[in-house]
XYZ file of C-alpha atoms in Angstrom:
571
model
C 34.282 68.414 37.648
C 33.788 66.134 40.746
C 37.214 65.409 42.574
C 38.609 61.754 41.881
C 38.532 59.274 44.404
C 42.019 57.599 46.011
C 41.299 54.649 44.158
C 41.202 56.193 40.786
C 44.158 58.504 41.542
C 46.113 54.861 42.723
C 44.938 53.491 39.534
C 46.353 56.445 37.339
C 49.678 56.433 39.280
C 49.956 52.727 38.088
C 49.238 52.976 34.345
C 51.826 55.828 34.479
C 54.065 53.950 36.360
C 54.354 51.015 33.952
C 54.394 53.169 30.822
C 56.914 54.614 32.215
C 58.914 51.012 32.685
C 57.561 49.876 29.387
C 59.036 52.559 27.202
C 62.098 52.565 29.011
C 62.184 48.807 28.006
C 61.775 50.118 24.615
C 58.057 48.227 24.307
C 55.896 50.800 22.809
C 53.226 48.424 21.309
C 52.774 47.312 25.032
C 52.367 51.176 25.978
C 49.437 51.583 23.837
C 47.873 48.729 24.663
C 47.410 50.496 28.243
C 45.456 53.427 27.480
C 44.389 55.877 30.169
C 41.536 57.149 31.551
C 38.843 58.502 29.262
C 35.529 60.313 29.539
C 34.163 58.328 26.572
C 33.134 54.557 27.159
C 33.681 52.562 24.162
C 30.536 50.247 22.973
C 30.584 46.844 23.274
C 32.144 44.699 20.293
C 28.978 43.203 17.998
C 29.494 39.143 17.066
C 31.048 38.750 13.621
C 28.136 37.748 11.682
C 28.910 35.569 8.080
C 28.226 37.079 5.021
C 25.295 35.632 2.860
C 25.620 35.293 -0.448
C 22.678 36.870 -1.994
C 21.092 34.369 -4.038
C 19.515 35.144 -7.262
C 15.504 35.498 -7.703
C 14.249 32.944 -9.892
C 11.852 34.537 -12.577
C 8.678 32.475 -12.663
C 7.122 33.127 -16.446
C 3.502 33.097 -14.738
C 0.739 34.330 -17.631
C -0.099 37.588 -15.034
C -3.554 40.169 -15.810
C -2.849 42.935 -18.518
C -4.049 46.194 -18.357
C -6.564 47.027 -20.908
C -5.529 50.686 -21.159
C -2.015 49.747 -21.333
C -2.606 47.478 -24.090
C -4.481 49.247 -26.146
C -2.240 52.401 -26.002
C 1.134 50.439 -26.898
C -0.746 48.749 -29.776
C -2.115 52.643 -31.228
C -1.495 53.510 -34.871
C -1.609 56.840 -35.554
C -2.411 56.128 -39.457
C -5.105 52.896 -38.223
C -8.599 53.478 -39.703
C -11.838 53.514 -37.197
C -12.579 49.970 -38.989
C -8.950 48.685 -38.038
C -9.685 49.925 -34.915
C -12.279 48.461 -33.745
C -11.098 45.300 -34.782
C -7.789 45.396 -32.755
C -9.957 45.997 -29.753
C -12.088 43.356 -30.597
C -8.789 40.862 -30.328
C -7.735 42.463 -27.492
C -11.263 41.421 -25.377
C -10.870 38.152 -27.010
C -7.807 37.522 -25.685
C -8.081 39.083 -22.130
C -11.322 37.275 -21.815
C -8.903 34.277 -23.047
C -6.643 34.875 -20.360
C -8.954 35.258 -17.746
C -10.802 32.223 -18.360
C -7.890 30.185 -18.016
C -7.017 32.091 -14.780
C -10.175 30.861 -13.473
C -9.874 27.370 -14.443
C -6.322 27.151 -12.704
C -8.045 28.617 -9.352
C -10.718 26.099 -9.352
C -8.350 22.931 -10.204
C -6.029 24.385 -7.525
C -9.311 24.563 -5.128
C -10.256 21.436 -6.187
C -7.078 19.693 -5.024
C -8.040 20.536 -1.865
C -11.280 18.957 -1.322
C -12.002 15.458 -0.403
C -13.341 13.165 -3.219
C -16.516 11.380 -2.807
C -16.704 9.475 -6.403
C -15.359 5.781 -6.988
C -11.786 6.205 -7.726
C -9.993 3.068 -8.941
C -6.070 2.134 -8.349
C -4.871 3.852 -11.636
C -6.000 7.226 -9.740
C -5.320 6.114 -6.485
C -1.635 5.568 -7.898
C -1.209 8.409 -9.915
C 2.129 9.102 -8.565
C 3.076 5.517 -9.168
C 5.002 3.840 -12.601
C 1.862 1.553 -14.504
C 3.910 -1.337 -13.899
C 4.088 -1.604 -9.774
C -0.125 -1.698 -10.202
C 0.443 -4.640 -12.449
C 2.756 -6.080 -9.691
C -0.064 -4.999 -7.241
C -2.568 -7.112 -9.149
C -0.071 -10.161 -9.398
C 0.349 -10.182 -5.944
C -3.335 -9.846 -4.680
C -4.542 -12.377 -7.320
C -3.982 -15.777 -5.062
C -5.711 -13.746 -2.260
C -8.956 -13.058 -4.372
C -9.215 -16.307 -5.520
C -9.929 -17.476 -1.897
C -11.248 -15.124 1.134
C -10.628 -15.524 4.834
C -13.353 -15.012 7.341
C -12.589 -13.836 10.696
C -12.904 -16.738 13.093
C -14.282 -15.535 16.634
C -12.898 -17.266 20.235
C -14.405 -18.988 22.740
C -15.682 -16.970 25.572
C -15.140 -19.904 27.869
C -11.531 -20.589 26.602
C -8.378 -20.436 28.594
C -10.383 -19.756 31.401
C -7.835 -22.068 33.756
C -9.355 -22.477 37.808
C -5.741 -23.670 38.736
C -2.922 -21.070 38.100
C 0.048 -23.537 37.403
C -2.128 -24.171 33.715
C -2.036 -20.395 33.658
C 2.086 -19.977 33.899
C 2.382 -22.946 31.528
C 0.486 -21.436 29.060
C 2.479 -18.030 29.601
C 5.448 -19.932 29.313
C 4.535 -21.264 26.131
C 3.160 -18.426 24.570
C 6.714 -16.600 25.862
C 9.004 -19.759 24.304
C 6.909 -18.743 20.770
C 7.425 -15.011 20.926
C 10.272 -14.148 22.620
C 12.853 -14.642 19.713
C 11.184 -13.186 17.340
C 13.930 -11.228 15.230
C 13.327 -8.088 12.571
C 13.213 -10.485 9.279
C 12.002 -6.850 6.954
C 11.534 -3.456 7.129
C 10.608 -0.858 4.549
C 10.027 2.670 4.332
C 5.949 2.099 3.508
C 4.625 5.329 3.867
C 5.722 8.828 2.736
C 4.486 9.897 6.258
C 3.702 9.324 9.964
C 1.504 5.807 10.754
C -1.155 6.089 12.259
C -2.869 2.565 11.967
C -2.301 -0.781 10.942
C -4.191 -3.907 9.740
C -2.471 -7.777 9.307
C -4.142 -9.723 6.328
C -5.334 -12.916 7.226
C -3.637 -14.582 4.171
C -1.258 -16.891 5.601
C 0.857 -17.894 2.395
C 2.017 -14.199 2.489
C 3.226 -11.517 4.972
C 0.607 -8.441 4.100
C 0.477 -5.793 6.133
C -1.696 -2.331 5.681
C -0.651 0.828 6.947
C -2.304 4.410 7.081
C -0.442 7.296 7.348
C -0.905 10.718 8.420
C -1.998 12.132 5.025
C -4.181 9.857 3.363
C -2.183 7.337 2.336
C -2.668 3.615 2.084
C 0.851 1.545 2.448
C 0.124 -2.113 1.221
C 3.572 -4.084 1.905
C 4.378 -7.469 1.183
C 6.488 -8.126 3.905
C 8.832 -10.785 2.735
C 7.913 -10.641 -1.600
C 11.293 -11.575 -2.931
C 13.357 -8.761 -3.800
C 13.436 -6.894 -7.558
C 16.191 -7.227 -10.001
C 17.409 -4.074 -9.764
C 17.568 -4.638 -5.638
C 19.575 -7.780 -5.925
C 22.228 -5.674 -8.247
C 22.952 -2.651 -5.710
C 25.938 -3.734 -3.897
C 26.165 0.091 -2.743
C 24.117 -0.730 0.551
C 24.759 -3.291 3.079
C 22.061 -6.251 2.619
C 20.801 -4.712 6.405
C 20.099 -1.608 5.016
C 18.437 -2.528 2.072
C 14.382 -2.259 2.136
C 12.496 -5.785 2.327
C 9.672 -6.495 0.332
C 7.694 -4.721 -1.941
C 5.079 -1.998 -1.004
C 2.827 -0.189 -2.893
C 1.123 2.929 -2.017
C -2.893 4.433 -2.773
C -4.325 8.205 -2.058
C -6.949 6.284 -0.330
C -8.368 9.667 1.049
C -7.783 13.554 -0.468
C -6.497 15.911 0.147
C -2.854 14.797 0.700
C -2.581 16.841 3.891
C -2.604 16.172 7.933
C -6.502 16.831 7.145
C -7.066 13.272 5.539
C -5.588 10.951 8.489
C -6.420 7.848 8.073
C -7.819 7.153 11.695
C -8.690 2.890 11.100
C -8.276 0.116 9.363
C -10.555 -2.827 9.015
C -10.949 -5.870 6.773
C -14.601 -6.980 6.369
C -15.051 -9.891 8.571
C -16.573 -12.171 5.581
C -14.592 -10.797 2.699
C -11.002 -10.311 3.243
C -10.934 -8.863 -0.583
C -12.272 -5.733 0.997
C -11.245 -3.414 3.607
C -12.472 -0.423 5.580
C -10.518 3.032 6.323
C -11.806 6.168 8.122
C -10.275 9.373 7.592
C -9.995 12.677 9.097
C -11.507 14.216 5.689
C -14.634 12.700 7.869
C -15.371 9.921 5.271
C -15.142 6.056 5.363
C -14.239 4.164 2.469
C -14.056 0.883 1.118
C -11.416 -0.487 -1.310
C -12.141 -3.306 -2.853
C -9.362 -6.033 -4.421
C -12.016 -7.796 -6.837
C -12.900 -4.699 -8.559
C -9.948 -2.452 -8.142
C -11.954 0.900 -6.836
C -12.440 2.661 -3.758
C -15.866 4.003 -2.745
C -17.220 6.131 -0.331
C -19.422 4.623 2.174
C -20.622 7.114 4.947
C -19.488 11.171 5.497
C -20.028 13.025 8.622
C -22.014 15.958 9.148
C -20.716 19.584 9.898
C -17.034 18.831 9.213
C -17.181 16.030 12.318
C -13.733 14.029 12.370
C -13.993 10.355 12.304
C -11.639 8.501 15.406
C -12.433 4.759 15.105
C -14.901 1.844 13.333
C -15.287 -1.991 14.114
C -17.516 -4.414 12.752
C -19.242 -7.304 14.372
C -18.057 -10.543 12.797
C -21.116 -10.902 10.582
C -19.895 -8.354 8.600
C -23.567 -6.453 8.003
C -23.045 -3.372 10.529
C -20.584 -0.732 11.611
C -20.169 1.447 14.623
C -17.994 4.547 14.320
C -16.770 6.954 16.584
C -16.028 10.786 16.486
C -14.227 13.638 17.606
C -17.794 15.066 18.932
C -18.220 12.666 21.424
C -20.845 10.227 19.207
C -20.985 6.769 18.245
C -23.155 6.213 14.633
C -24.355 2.914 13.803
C -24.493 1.963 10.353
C -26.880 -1.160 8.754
C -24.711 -1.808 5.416
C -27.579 -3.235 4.043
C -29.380 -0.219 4.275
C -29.569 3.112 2.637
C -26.919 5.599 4.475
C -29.897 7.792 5.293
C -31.142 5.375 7.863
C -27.671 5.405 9.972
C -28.336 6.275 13.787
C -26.019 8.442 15.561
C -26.314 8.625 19.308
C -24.551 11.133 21.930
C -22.505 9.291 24.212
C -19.914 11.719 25.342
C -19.319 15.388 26.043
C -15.493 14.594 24.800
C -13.871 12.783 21.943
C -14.568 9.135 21.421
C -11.065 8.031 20.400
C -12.241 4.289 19.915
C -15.101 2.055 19.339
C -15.103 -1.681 19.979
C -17.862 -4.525 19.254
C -18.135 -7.114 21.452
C -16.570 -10.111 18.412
C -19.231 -13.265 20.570
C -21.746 -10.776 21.761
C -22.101 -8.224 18.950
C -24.737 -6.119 21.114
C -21.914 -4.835 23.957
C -20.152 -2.074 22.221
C -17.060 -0.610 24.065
C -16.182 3.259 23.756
C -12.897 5.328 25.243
C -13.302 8.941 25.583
C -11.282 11.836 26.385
C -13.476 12.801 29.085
C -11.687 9.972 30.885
C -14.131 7.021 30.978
C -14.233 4.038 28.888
C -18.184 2.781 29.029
C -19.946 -0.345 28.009
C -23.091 -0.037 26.207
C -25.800 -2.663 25.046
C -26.610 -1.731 21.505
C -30.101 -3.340 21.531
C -31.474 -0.612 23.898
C -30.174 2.087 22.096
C -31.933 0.912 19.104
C -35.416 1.309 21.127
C -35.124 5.404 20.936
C -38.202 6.402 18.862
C -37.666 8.155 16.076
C -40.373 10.078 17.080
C -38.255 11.803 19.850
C -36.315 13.760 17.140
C -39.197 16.291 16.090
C -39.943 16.991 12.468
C -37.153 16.243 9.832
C -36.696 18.569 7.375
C -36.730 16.942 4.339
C -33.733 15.182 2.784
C -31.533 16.745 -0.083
C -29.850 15.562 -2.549
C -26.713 14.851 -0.573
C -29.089 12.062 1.258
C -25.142 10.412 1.838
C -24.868 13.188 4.466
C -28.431 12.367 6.186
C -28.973 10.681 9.548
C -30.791 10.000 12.668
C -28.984 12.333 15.178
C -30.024 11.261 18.739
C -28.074 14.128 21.005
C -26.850 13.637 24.846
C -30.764 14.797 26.001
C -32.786 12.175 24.412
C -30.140 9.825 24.595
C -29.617 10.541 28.657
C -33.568 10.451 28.989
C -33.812 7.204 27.388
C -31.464 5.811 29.461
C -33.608 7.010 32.656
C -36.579 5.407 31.178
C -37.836 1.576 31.250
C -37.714 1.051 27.661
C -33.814 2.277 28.258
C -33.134 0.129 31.179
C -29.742 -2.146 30.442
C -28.881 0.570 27.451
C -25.953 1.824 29.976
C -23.856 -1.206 31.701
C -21.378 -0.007 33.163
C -17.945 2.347 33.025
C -14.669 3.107 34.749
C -12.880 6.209 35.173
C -8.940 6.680 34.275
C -6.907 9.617 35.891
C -6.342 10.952 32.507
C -8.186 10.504 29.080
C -8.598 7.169 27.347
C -6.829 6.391 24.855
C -8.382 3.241 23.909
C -10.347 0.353 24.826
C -10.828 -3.034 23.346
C -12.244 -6.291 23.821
C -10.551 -9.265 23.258
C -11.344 -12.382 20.363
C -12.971 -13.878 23.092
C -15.361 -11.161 23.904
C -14.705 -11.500 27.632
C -11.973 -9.346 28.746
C -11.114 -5.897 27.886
C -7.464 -3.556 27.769
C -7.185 0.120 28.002
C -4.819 2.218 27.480
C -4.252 5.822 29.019
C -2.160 9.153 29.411
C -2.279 8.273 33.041
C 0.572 6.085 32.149
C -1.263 3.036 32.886
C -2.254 -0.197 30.683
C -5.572 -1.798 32.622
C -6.743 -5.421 32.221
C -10.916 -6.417 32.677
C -12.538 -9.552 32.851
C -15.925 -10.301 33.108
C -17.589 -13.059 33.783
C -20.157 -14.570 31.018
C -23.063 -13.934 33.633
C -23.093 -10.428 33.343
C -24.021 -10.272 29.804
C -27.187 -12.096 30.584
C -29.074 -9.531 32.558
C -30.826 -5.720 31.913
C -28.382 -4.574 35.193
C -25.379 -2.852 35.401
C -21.812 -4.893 35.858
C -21.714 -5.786 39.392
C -18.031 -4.710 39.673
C -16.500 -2.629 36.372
C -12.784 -2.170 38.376
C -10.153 -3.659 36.456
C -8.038 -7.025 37.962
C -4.782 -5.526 36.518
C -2.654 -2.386 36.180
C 0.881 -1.802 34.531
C 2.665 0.870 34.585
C 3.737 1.737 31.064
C 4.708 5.360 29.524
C 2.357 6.670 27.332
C 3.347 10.292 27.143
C 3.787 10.260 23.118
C 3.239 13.889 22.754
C 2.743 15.525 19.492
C 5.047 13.925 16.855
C 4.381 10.249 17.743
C 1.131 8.481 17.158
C -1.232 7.451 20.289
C -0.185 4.561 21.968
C -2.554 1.610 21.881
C -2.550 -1.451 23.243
C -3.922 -3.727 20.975
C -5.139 -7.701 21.119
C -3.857 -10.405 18.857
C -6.655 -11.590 16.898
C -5.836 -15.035 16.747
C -8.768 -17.079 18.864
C -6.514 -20.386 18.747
C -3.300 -18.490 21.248
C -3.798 -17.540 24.757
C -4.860 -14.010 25.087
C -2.416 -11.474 24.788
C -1.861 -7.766 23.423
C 0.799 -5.904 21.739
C 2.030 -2.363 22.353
C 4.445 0.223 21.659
C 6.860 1.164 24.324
C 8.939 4.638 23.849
C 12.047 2.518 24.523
C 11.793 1.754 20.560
C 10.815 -1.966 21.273
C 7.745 -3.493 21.035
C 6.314 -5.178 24.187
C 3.938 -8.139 24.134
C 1.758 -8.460 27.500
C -0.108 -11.622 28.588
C -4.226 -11.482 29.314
C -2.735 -11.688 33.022
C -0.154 -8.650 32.517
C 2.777 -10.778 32.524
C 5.266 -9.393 30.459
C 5.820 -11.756 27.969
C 8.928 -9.839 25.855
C 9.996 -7.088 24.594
C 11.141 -7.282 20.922
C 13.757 -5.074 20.251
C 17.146 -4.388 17.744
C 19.400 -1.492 18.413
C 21.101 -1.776 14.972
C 18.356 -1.921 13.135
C 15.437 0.629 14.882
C 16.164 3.555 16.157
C 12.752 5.196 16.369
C 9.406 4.592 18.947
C 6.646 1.911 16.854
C 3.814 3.344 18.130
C 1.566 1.324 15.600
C 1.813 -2.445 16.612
C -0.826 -5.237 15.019
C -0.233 -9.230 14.786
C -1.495 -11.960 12.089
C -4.899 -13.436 12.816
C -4.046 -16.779 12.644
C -0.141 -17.116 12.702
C 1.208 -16.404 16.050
C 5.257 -16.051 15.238
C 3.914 -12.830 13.438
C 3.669 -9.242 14.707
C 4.179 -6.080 12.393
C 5.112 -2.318 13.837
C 5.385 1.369 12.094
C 6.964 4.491 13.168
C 6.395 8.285 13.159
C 8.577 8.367 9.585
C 6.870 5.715 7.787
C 9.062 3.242 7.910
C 7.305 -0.326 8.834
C 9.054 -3.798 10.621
C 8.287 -7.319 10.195
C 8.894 -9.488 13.336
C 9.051 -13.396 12.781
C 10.822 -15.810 13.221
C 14.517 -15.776 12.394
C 14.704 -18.843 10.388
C 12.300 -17.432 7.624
C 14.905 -14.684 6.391
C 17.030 -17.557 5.323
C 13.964 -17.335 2.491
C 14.806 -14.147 1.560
């Protein structure tokens, strides 16, 4: 045993020392409580963990496979004749073949449940999880809309475009005296889940606002609809906390998972009866208010996810975008076989734009970082030809197409039937969010993860020629955070449609208020209400024609009307 050193020997004078004094002070407790030196080390004490009560399995009665040895051996009769027999095992096949048969059924309506639907569906389905009479309430409240529809009007290229500066800030100032008080006059949880897009009706006798979520679903909300009964007699809640309006909700797009986004919304420029949506589940559909159905209108190839879709104000065409970098072109007119899909990216295109007073400029915003502008009549010039053979079309012709990849598209570009196809482009630090051109057709706003919101205007000129944009460097850049990360929907910055205000945009700002910018990038306001949002609206859209009107959505669902204060003395 090694000898102990003079500091241990100290140590074990002392602990003798004071049990000495202890006991003499008749403390034995205390003695114990000293110890003494040991060989053994004692392990270290292990966190009192809470007891869980065990909880009780719940016996599901689920109709399981039987054994056809088994069942035939506890059914045996030692006194049964061959004939009786062979009858019992005749039941028994019946009745596992029975069994089996509706095990397969269940599998393939469970299967089913997952798969997007391409028929017409019509509200009763699209409502299934909805009481018979809120579609009847649906149909009341659409009725004075059908009766008359609302074109979208276009802008002036040539308007507001000031030379002296002082009309400029007096415009601002009276776009600001308009918009700045705007107060939260409704709100309503809309959607079961996140938003992801948003549309304002043109109807101006009515407040209707469309929102998609992140599975599928279609919110329709009638912002400031006069409350139910049963609302006006729940004195429980505060009349603050109480949800405005009345909403309705549609399965637009199946299944009801993350895989059936609804990416865009878009009323049809000529009828405002009928809108647009793309989806994730890589189909666009149209619902229409006249007959009550929804109906499938173009699919993607090879599981491609659909980002974005505009339509030039005549109301004939469509341009979509996609997760595989490609922008398809679709004649409405025509059969979905003749669609034209070209290659314009090696990234995502996360939007497409159409140029509202010069429908052949098409806008796109990519993840590879550049938003581009692209004349639409010279990509119509690719031959056919330059595709090969065809292999001949099936009987899903729905999923057909002209597929024009980067090659042919690049070579085109290169060659004098090409020349003006590509216009121009500008490269953010980060990718591109978004990209859109204004009611007038003459300026554009981007938005990026560099943090930045970026302001273009170009002068009518430079639509008139084959050549590139002299100068594609945006006038204006403002700071604004756009790190939304994963549980918050993309921010985009996104025009007010109405051709009759001066140009401005609305966007979401992570400070939970919702921030309305000037064509110039003045700051106009930010609209905000600590008591009454406490979340970021990352989905921002404003009425077409009514400019005290601006609508916003959150990552729960839940939606806000901003207008003027006076008009929730209406309520």
């Amino acid at each position: 045993m090694p000898a102990k050193s003079q500091y241990e020997l100290e140590r074990e004078a002392n602990i003798a020392k004071n049990r000495a004094l202890f006991e003499d002070l008749g403390l034995k407790d205390a003695v114990k409580s000293l110890g003494g030196p040991s060989s053994k080390a004692k392990a270290a004490a292990k966190p009192v963990k809470p007891k869980r009560e065990k909880r009780e399995r719940e016996e599901v009665d689920v109709p399981r496979r039987q054994s056809r040895r088994l069942l035939g051996k506890l059914s045996t009769d030692p006194n049964e004749t061959p004939e009786e027999r062979k009858l019992r095992e005749e039941e028994q096949q019946k009745e596992l073949e029975k069994q089996e048969e509706a095990r397969l059924d269940a599998e393939e309506k469970a299967r089913a449940a997952k798969r997007p639907r391409h028929d017409i569906l019509n509200f009763k389905t699209l409502a299934e999880a909805d009481e018979p009479q809120e579609l009847a309430k649906l149909s009341i409240t659409m009725q004075d809309v059908v009766q008359a529809s609302t074109p979208r009007r276009v802008g002036d290229p040539e308007a507001f475009t000031f030379q002296e500066e002082k009309r400029h800030k007096a415009a601002v100032q009276e776009l600001r005296e308009k918009v700045q008080n705007l107060k939260v006059i409704s709100r309503a949880k809309v959607t079961t889940n996140r938003i992801y897009c948003a549309a304002y009706h043109p109807e101006v006798t009515k407040d209707l606002i469309f929102f998609g979520d992140k599975h599928g679903q279609l919110g329709i909300w009638d912002a400031r609809a006069p409350p139910d009964e049963e609302a006006d007699e729940d004195e429980d809640s505060a009349p603050e906390n109480r949800e405005g309006g009345k909403y309705w909700r549609l399965q637009v797009h199946w299944p009801a998972t993350s895989k059936s986004s609804i990416s865009s919304i878009k009323f049809d420029p000529i009828d405002s009866h009928n809108l647009y949506t793309s989806s994730y589940d890589c189909t666009i559909r149209s619902l229409s208010f006249v007959s009550g159905t929804s109906t499938e209108i173009y699919g993607t190839q090879d599981g491609v996810l659909i980002s974005s879709l505009d339509l030039p104000p005549t109301g004939q065409e469509m341009w979509v975008s996609d997760g595989a970098g490609g922008v398809t072109h679709l004649d409405l007119r025509q059969d979905k076989s003749k669609a034209r899909r070209y290659e314009l990216s090696d990234h995502k295109i996360g939007s497409v734009s159409v140029n509202p007073t010069r429908p052949n400029f098409i806008l796109t915003a990519s993840n590879s970082r550049f938003i581009k502008i692209w004349d639409a009549r010279k990509l119509y010039n690719i031959p056919v030809e330059l595709l090969g053979e065809q292999p001949e079309a099936n009987v899903d012709s729905a999923r057909e197409l002209l597929d024009f990849d980067a090659t042919i598209v690049n070579e085109h570009i290169d060659s004098k039937a090409g020349n003006g196809a590509f216009r121009g482009e500008f490269k953010h630090e980060k990718s591109a969010s978004s990209a859109y051109w204004d009611p007038s057709g003459r300026q554009i706003v981007s938005t990026s993860y560099d943090d930045t919101i970026r302001i273009w205007d170009i002068d009518s000129p430079a639509f008139e020629t084959n050549k590139p944009f002299p100068n594609v460097k945006p006038f204006c850049r403002i700071r604004h955070n756009c790190q939304t990360g994963k549980w918050l929907t993309i921010l985009r910055a996104q025009w007010s449609p109405n051709p009759d205000a001066y140009p401005h945009f609305t966007v979401g700002n992570m400070d939970h208020s919702l921030d309305i910018y000037s064509s110039k990038g003045d700051l106009i306001t930010q609209l905000s209400d600590r008591t009454m949002i406490s979340a970021v609206q990352a989905v921002t859209c404003s009425h077409p024609s009514i400019l005290e009107r601006a609508a916003s959505g959150n990552a729960s669902g839940r939606c806000v009307l901003w207008a003027p204060e006076s008009l929730s003395m209406d309520l």
